[in-house]
XYZ file of N, CA, C and O in Angstrom:
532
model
N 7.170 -19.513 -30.858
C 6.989 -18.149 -30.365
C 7.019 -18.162 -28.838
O 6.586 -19.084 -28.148
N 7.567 -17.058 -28.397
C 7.620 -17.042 -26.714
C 6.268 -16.816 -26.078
O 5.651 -15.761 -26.223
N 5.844 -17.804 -25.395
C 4.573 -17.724 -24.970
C 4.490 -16.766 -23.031
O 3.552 -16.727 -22.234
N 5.353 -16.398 -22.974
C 5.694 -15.551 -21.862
C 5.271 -14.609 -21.737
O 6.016 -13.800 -22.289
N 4.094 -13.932 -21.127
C 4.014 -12.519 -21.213
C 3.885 -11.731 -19.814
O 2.922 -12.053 -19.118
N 4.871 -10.592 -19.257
C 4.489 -9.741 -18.296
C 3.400 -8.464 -18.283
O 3.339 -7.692 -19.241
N 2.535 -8.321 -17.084
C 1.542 -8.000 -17.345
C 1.818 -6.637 -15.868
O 2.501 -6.624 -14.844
N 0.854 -5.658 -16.537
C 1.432 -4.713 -14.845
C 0.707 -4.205 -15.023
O 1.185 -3.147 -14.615
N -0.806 -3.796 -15.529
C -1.625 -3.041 -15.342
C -3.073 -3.718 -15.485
O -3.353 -4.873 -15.164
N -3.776 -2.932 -15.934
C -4.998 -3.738 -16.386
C -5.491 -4.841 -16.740
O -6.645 -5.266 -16.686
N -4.335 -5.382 -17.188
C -4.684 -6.922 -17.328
C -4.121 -8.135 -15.912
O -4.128 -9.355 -15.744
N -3.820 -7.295 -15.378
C -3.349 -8.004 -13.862
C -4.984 -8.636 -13.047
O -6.015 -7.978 -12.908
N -4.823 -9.598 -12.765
C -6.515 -10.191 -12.171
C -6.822 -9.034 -11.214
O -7.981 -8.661 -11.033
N -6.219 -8.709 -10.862
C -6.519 -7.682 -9.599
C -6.846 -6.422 -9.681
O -7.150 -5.677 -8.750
N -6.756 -6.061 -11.354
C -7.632 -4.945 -11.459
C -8.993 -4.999 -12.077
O -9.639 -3.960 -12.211
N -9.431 -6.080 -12.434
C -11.065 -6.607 -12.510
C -11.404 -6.276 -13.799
O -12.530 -6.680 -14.088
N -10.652 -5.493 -14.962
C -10.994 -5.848 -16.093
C -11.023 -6.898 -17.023
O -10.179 -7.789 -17.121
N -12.335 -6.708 -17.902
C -12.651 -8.055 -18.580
C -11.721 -8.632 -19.222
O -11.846 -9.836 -19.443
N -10.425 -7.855 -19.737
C -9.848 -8.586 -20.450
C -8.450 -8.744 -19.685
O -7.405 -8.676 -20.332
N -8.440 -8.971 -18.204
C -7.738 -9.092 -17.599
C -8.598 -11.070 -17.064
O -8.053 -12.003 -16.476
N -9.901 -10.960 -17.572
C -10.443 -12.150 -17.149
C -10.318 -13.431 -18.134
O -10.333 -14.650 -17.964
N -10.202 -12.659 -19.125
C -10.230 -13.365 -20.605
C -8.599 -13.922 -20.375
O -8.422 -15.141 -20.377
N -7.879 -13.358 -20.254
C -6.268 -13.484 -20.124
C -6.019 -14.749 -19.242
O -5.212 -15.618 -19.571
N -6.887 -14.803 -17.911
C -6.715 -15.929 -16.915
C -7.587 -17.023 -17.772
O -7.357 -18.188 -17.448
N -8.382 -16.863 -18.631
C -8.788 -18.332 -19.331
C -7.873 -18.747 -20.022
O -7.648 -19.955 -20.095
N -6.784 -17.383 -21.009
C -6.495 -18.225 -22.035
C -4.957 -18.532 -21.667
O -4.354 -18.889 -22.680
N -4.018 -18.494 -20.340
C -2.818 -18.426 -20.249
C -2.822 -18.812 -18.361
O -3.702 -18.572 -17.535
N -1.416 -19.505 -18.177
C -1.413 -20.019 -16.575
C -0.180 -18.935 -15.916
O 0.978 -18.780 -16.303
N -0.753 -18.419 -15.033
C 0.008 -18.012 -13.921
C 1.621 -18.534 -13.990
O 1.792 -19.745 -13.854
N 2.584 -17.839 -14.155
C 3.623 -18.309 -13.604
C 4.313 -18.001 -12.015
O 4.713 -18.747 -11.121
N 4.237 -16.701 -12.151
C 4.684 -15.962 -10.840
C 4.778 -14.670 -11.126
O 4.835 -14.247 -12.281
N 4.819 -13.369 -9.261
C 5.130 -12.387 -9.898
C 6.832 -12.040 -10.356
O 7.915 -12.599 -10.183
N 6.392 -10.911 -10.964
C 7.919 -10.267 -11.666
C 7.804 -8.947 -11.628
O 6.790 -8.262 -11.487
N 9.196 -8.558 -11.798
C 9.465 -6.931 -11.924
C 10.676 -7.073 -13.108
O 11.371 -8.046 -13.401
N 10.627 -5.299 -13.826
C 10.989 -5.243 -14.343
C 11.956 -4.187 -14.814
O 11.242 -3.550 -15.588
N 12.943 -3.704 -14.824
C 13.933 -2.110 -14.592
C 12.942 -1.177 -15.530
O 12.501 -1.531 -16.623
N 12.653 0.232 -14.809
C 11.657 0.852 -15.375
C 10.520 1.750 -14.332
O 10.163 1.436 -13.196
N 10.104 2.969 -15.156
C 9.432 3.167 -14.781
C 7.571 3.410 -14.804
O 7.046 3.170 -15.892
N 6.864 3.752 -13.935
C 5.130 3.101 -13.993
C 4.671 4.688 -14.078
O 5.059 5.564 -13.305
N 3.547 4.907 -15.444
C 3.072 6.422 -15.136
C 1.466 6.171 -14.949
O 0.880 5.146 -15.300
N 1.006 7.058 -14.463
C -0.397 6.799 -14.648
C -0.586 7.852 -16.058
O -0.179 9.014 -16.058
N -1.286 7.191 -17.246
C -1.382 7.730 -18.007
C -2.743 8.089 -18.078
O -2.931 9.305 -18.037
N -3.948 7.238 -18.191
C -5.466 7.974 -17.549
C -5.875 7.134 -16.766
O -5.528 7.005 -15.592
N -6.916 6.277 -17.568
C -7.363 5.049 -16.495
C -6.571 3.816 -16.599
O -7.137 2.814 -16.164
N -5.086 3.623 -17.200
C -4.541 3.417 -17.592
C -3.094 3.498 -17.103
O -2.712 4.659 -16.958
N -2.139 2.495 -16.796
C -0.371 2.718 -16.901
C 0.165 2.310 -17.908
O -0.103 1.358 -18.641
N 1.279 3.386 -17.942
C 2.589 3.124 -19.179
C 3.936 2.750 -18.458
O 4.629 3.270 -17.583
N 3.979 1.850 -19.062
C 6.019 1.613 -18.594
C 6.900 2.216 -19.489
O 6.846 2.170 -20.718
N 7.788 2.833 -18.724
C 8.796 3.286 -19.453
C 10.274 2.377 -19.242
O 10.744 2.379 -18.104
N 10.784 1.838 -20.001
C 12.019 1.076 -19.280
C 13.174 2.318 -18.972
O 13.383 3.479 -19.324
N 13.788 1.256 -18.061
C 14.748 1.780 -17.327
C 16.124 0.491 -16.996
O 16.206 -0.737 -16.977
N 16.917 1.521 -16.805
C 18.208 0.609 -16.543
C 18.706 1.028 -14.996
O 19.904 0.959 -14.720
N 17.871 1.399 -14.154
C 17.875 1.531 -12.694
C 17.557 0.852 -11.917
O 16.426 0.981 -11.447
N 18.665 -0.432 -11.333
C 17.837 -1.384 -10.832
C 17.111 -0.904 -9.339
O 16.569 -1.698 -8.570
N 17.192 0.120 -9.184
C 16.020 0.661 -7.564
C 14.917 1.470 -8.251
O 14.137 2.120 -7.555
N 14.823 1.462 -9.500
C 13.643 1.804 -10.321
C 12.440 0.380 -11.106
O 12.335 -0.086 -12.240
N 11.752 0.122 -9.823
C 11.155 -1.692 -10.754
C 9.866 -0.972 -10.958
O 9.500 -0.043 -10.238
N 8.832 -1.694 -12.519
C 7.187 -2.024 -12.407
C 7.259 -3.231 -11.658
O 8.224 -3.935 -11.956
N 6.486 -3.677 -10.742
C 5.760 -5.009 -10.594
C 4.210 -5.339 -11.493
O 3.120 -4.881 -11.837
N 5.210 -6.609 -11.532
C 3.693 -7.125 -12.116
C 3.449 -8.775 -11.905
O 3.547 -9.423 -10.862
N 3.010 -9.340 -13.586
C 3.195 -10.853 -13.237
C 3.425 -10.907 -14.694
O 3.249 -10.126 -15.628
N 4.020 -12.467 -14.514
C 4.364 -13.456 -15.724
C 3.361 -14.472 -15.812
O 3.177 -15.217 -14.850
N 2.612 -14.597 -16.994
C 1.779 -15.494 -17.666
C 2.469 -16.324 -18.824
O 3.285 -15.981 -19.679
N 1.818 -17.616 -18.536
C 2.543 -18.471 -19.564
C 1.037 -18.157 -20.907
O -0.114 -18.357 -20.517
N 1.221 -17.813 -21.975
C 0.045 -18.146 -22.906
C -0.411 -19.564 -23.530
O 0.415 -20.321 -24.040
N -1.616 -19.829 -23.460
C -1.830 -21.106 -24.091
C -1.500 -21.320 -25.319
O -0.733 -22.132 -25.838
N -2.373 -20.245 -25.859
C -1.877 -19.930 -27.468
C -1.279 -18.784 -27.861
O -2.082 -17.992 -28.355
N -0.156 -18.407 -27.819
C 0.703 -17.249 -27.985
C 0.052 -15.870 -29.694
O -0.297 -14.700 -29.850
N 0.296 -17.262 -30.595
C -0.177 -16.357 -31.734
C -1.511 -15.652 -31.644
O -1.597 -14.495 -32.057
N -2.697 -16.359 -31.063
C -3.832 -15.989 -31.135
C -3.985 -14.907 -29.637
O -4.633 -13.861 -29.604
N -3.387 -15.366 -28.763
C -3.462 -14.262 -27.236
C -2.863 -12.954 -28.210
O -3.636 -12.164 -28.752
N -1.777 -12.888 -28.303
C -0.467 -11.300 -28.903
C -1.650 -10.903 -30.174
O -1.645 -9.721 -30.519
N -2.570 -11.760 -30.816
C -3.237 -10.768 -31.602
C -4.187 -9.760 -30.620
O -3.990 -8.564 -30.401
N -5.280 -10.618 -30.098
C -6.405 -9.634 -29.443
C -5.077 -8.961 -28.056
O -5.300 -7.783 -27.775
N -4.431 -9.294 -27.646
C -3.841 -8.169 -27.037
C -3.275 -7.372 -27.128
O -3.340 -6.427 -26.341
N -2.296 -7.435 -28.367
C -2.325 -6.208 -29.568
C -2.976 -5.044 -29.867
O -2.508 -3.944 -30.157
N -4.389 -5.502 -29.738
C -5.572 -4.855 -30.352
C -5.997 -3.824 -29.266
O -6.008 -2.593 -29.276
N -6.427 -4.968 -28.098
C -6.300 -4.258 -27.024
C -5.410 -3.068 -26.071
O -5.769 -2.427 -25.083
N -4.201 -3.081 -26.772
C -2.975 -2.192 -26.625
C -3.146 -1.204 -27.371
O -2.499 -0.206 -27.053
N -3.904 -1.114 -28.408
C -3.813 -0.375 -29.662
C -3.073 -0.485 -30.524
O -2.845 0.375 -31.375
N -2.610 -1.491 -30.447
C -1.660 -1.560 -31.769
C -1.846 -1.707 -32.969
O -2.122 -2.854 -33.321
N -1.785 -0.869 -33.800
C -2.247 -0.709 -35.448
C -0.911 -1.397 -36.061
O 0.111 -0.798 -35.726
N -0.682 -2.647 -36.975
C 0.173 -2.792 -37.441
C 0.821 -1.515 -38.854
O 0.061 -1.027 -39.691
N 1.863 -1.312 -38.803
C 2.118 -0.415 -39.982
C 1.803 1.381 -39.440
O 1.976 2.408 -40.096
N 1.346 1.231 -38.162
C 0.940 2.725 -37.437
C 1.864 2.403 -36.504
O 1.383 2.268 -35.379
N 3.305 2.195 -36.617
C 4.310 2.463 -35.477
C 4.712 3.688 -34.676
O 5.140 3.828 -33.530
N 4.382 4.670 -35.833
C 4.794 5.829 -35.209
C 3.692 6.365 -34.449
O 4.070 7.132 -33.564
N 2.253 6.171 -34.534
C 1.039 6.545 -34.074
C 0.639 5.481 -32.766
O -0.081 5.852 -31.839
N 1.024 4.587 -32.826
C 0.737 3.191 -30.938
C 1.162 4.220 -30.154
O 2.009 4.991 -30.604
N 0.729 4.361 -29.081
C 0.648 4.409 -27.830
C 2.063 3.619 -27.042
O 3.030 4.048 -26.412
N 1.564 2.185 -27.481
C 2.604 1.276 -27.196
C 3.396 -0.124 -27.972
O 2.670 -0.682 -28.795
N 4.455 -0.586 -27.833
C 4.985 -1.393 -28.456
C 5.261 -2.717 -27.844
O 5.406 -2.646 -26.623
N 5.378 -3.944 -28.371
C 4.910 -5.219 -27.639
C 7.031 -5.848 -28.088
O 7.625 -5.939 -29.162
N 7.291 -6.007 -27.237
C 8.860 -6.233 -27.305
C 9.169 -7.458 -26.224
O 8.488 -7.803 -25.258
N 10.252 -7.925 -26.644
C 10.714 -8.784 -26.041
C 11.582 -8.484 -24.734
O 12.240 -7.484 -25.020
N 11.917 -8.921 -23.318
C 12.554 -8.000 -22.361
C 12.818 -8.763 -21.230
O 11.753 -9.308 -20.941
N 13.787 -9.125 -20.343
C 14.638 -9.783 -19.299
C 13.371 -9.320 -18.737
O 12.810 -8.288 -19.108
N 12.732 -10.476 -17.412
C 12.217 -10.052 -16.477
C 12.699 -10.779 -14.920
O 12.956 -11.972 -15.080
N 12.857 -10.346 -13.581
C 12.990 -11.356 -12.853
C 11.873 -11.828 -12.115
O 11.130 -11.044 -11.524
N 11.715 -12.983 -12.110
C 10.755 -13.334 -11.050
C 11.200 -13.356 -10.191
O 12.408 -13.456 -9.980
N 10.037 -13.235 -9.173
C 10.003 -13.699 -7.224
C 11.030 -14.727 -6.867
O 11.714 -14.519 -5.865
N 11.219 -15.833 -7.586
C 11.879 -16.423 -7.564
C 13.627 -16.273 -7.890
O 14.460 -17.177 -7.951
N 13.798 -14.896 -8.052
C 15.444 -14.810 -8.653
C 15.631 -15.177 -10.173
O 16.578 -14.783 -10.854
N 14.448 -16.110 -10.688
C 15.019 -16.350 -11.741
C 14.666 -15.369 -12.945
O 13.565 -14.820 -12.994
N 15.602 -15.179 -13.873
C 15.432 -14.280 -15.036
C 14.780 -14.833 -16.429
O 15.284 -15.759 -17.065
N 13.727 -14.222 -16.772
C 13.286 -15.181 -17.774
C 12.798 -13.656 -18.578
O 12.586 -12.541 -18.101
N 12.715 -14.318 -20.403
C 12.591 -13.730 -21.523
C 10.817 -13.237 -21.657
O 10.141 -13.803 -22.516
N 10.424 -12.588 -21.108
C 8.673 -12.543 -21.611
C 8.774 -10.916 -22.835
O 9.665 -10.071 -22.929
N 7.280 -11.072 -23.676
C 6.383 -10.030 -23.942
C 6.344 -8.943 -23.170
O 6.123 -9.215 -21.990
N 6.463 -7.950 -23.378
C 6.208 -6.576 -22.712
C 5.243 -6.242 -23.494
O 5.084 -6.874 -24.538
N 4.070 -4.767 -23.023
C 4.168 -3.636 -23.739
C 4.418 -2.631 -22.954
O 4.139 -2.519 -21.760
N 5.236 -1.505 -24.021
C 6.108 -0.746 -23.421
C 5.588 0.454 -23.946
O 5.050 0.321 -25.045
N 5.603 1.966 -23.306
C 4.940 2.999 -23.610
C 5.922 3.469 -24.404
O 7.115 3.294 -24.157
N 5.428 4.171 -25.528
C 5.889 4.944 -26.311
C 5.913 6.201 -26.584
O 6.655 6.769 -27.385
N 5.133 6.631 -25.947
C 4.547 8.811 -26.245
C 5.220 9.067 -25.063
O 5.520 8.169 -24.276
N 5.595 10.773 -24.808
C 6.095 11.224 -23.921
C 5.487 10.845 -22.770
O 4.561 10.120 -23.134
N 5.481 10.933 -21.427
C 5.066 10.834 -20.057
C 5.347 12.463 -19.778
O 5.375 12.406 -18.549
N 5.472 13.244 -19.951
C 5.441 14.612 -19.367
C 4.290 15.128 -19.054
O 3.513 15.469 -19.945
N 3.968 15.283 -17.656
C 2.768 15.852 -16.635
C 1.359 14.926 -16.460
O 0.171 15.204 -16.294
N 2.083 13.761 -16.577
C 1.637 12.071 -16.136
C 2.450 11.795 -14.800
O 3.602 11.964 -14.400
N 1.453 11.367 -14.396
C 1.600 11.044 -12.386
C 3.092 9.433 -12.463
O 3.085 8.222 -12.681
N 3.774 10.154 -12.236
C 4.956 8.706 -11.827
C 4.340 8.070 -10.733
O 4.216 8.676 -9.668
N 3.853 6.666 -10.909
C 3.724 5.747 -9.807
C 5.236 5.397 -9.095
O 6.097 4.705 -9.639
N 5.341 5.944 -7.943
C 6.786 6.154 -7.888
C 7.362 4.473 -6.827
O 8.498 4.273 -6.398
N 6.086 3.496 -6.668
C 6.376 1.996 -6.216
C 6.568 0.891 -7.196
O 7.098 -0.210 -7.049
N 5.683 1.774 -8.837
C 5.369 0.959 -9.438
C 4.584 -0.236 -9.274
O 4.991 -1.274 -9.795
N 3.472 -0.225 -8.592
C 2.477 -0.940 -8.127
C 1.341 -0.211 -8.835
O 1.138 0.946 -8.468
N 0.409 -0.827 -9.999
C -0.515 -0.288 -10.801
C -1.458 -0.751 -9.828
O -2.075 0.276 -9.544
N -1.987 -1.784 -9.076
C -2.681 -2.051 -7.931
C -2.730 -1.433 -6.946
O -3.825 -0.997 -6.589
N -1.655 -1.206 -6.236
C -1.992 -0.459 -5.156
C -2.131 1.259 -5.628
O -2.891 2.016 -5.025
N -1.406 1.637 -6.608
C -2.145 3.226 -7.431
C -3.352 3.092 -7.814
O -3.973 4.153 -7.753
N -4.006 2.116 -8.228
C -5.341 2.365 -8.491
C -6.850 1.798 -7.765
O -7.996 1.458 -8.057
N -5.691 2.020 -6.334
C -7.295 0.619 -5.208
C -7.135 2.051 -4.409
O -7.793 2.267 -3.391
């Protein structure tokens, strides 16, 4: 299983939630990344919407997972993801080109918003950090 996952909101160390702390125990830093797409503020909370605009990026980061099967469950959960409630998530956990800092293009985990964004604040840098400091 791809143990790769990009991260752009809440679970980024830098926004100080717990399960943004839990994430740095159970998975190593790779570098940051961006990704074609766009960042909404949905409440206390961002949604990505992808995009095929490359002057449209989220930033975020790439985590390697220690244990992939057991991380994608509780972060699943944490996403809301109801298995078999596809049409009812919020969001969906997909596979997706990302580039790192480095130029290089690599395969990680997304989750990706799914409900409309209409009269949700476009983070228009796509920086969930600097929108929410």
């Amino acid at each position: 299983m791809n143990p790769h996952l990009f991260v752009y909101g809440t679970l980024l160390p830098a926004a100080g939630h717990r399960n943004g702390v839990r994430l740095q125990r159970e998975a190593r830093l790779i570098r940051a990344a961006s990704i074609p797409g766009r960042l909404y503020r949905i409440k206390h909370y961002p949604g990505l919407i992808e995009g095929n605009d490359p002057q449209e990026l989220v930033h975020g980061e790439v985590h390697a997972l220690n244990n992939p099967v057991r991380a994608l469950t509780w972060l699943d959960a944490y996403e809301g993801i109801v298995p078999g409630a596809h049409d009812q998530n919020e969001y969906e956990r997909a596979e997706r080109p990302v580039r790192l800092a480095s130029g290089e293009q690599l395969t990680v985990w997304v989750y990706l918003y799914r409900k409309d964004v209409a009269g949700f604040c476009l983070i228009a840098d796509g920086s969930w950090v600097s929108a929410s400091h």
